[in-house]
Amino acid sequence: MDRSEIHSWLSGQLGSLLEKEPADITESSRLFDDLDADSLDILEIIVALKEQYSVSVSDGEAKVFLAELARFVPDKSFQSDGSLTDEQLAEVASKLTVGTMIDFINDRLPADA
């Protein structure tokens, strides 16, 4: 599966969930700041990821998901041992983009998907 297919699926999910036009959701759209997502929205995306792509996210908690996503944020200071403070998690959340989510999904898909 290529990046544009994942983007199309994710934009549709986010658009439906957040009442946004999927065509307006770009890879640089920030989940929390631009799209107004909240932690419950992130949990719903986690469920959709599991259903659509069989992507597993540790125990389904938003904090765990954010910590896993942190390794895809360009700011390398988040890429420590995987345990982040609440302040670091808040900073990660503010930097998450649709592109970050695409990288995360792509990283977990089987090579032949």
XYZ file of C-alpha atoms in Angstrom:
113
model
C 0.000 0.000 0.000
C 1.431 3.361 -0.919
C 1.469 6.618 0.982
C -1.332 8.212 -1.050
C -3.677 5.287 -0.347
C -3.006 5.538 3.377
C -3.496 9.309 3.223
C -6.797 8.889 1.411
C -8.077 6.391 3.980
C -6.832 8.428 6.957
C -8.263 11.689 5.562
C -11.630 9.998 5.167
C -11.537 8.676 8.724
C -10.430 11.986 10.192
C -12.889 13.935 8.063
C -15.789 11.810 9.244
C -14.682 11.784 12.855
C -13.798 15.467 13.097
C -16.439 16.809 10.691
C -13.838 18.149 8.256
C -13.641 17.911 4.491
C -11.214 15.069 3.681
C -9.878 17.092 0.732
C -8.802 19.818 3.175
C -6.751 17.386 5.295
C -3.142 17.466 4.153
C -0.089 15.597 5.402
C 1.023 18.754 7.188
C -2.310 19.187 9.019
C -1.623 19.005 12.759
C -4.028 16.630 14.482
C -4.670 18.672 17.610
C -3.979 22.239 16.527
C -5.338 22.309 12.954
C -7.973 19.559 13.022
C -9.112 20.035 16.639
C -8.726 16.357 17.538
C -8.763 15.376 21.190
C -7.661 12.257 23.060
C -11.010 10.517 22.484
C -10.656 11.127 18.751
C -7.208 9.551 18.898
C -8.676 6.486 20.609
C -11.240 6.191 17.817
C -8.456 6.398 15.214
C -6.615 3.637 17.093
C -9.693 1.408 16.828
C -10.055 2.218 13.118
C -6.360 1.428 12.548
C -6.773 -1.938 14.207
C -9.861 -2.734 12.124
C -8.528 -1.484 8.779
C -4.850 -2.406 8.901
C -4.535 -4.763 11.880
C -2.112 -2.221 13.308
C -1.638 -2.953 16.948
C -1.047 -0.232 19.482
C 0.143 -1.677 22.760
C -2.902 -1.499 25.035
C -4.962 1.060 23.141
C -4.303 3.969 25.457
C -3.768 7.419 23.965
C -0.605 7.995 26.046
C 0.967 4.801 24.731
C -0.052 5.694 21.194
C 1.460 9.185 21.515
C 4.673 7.710 22.894
C 4.824 5.329 19.924
C 4.113 8.152 17.491
C 6.846 10.283 19.082
C 9.509 8.362 17.197
C 8.059 9.658 13.907
C 8.129 13.313 14.970
C 11.162 15.036 13.400
C 12.264 16.388 16.803
C 14.654 13.629 17.886
C 14.594 14.709 21.548
C 11.455 12.610 21.980
C 13.146 9.421 20.883
C 14.518 8.173 24.155
C 13.504 4.968 25.890
C 9.810 5.370 25.026
C 8.769 6.717 28.424
C 7.779 10.345 28.134
C 6.679 12.814 30.776
C 3.226 14.372 30.545
C 4.862 17.600 29.352
C 6.715 15.751 26.596
C 3.517 13.933 25.588
C 1.721 17.278 25.318
C 4.543 18.607 23.146
C 4.449 15.488 20.952
C 0.688 15.867 20.580
C 1.078 19.464 19.420
C 3.523 18.355 16.696
C 1.605 15.359 15.367
C 0.579 15.676 11.761
C -1.354 13.508 9.350
C 2.021 12.735 7.769
C 3.266 11.449 11.136
C 0.267 9.119 11.294
C 0.954 7.919 7.746
C 4.571 7.158 8.681
C 3.359 5.264 11.758
C 0.883 3.163 9.734
C 3.423 2.545 6.969
C 5.954 1.355 9.554
C 3.525 -1.268 10.859
C 2.161 -2.603 7.577
C 3.549 -5.871 6.260
C 5.945 -5.396 3.344
C 3.499 -7.002 0.920
C 0.490 -4.839 1.911
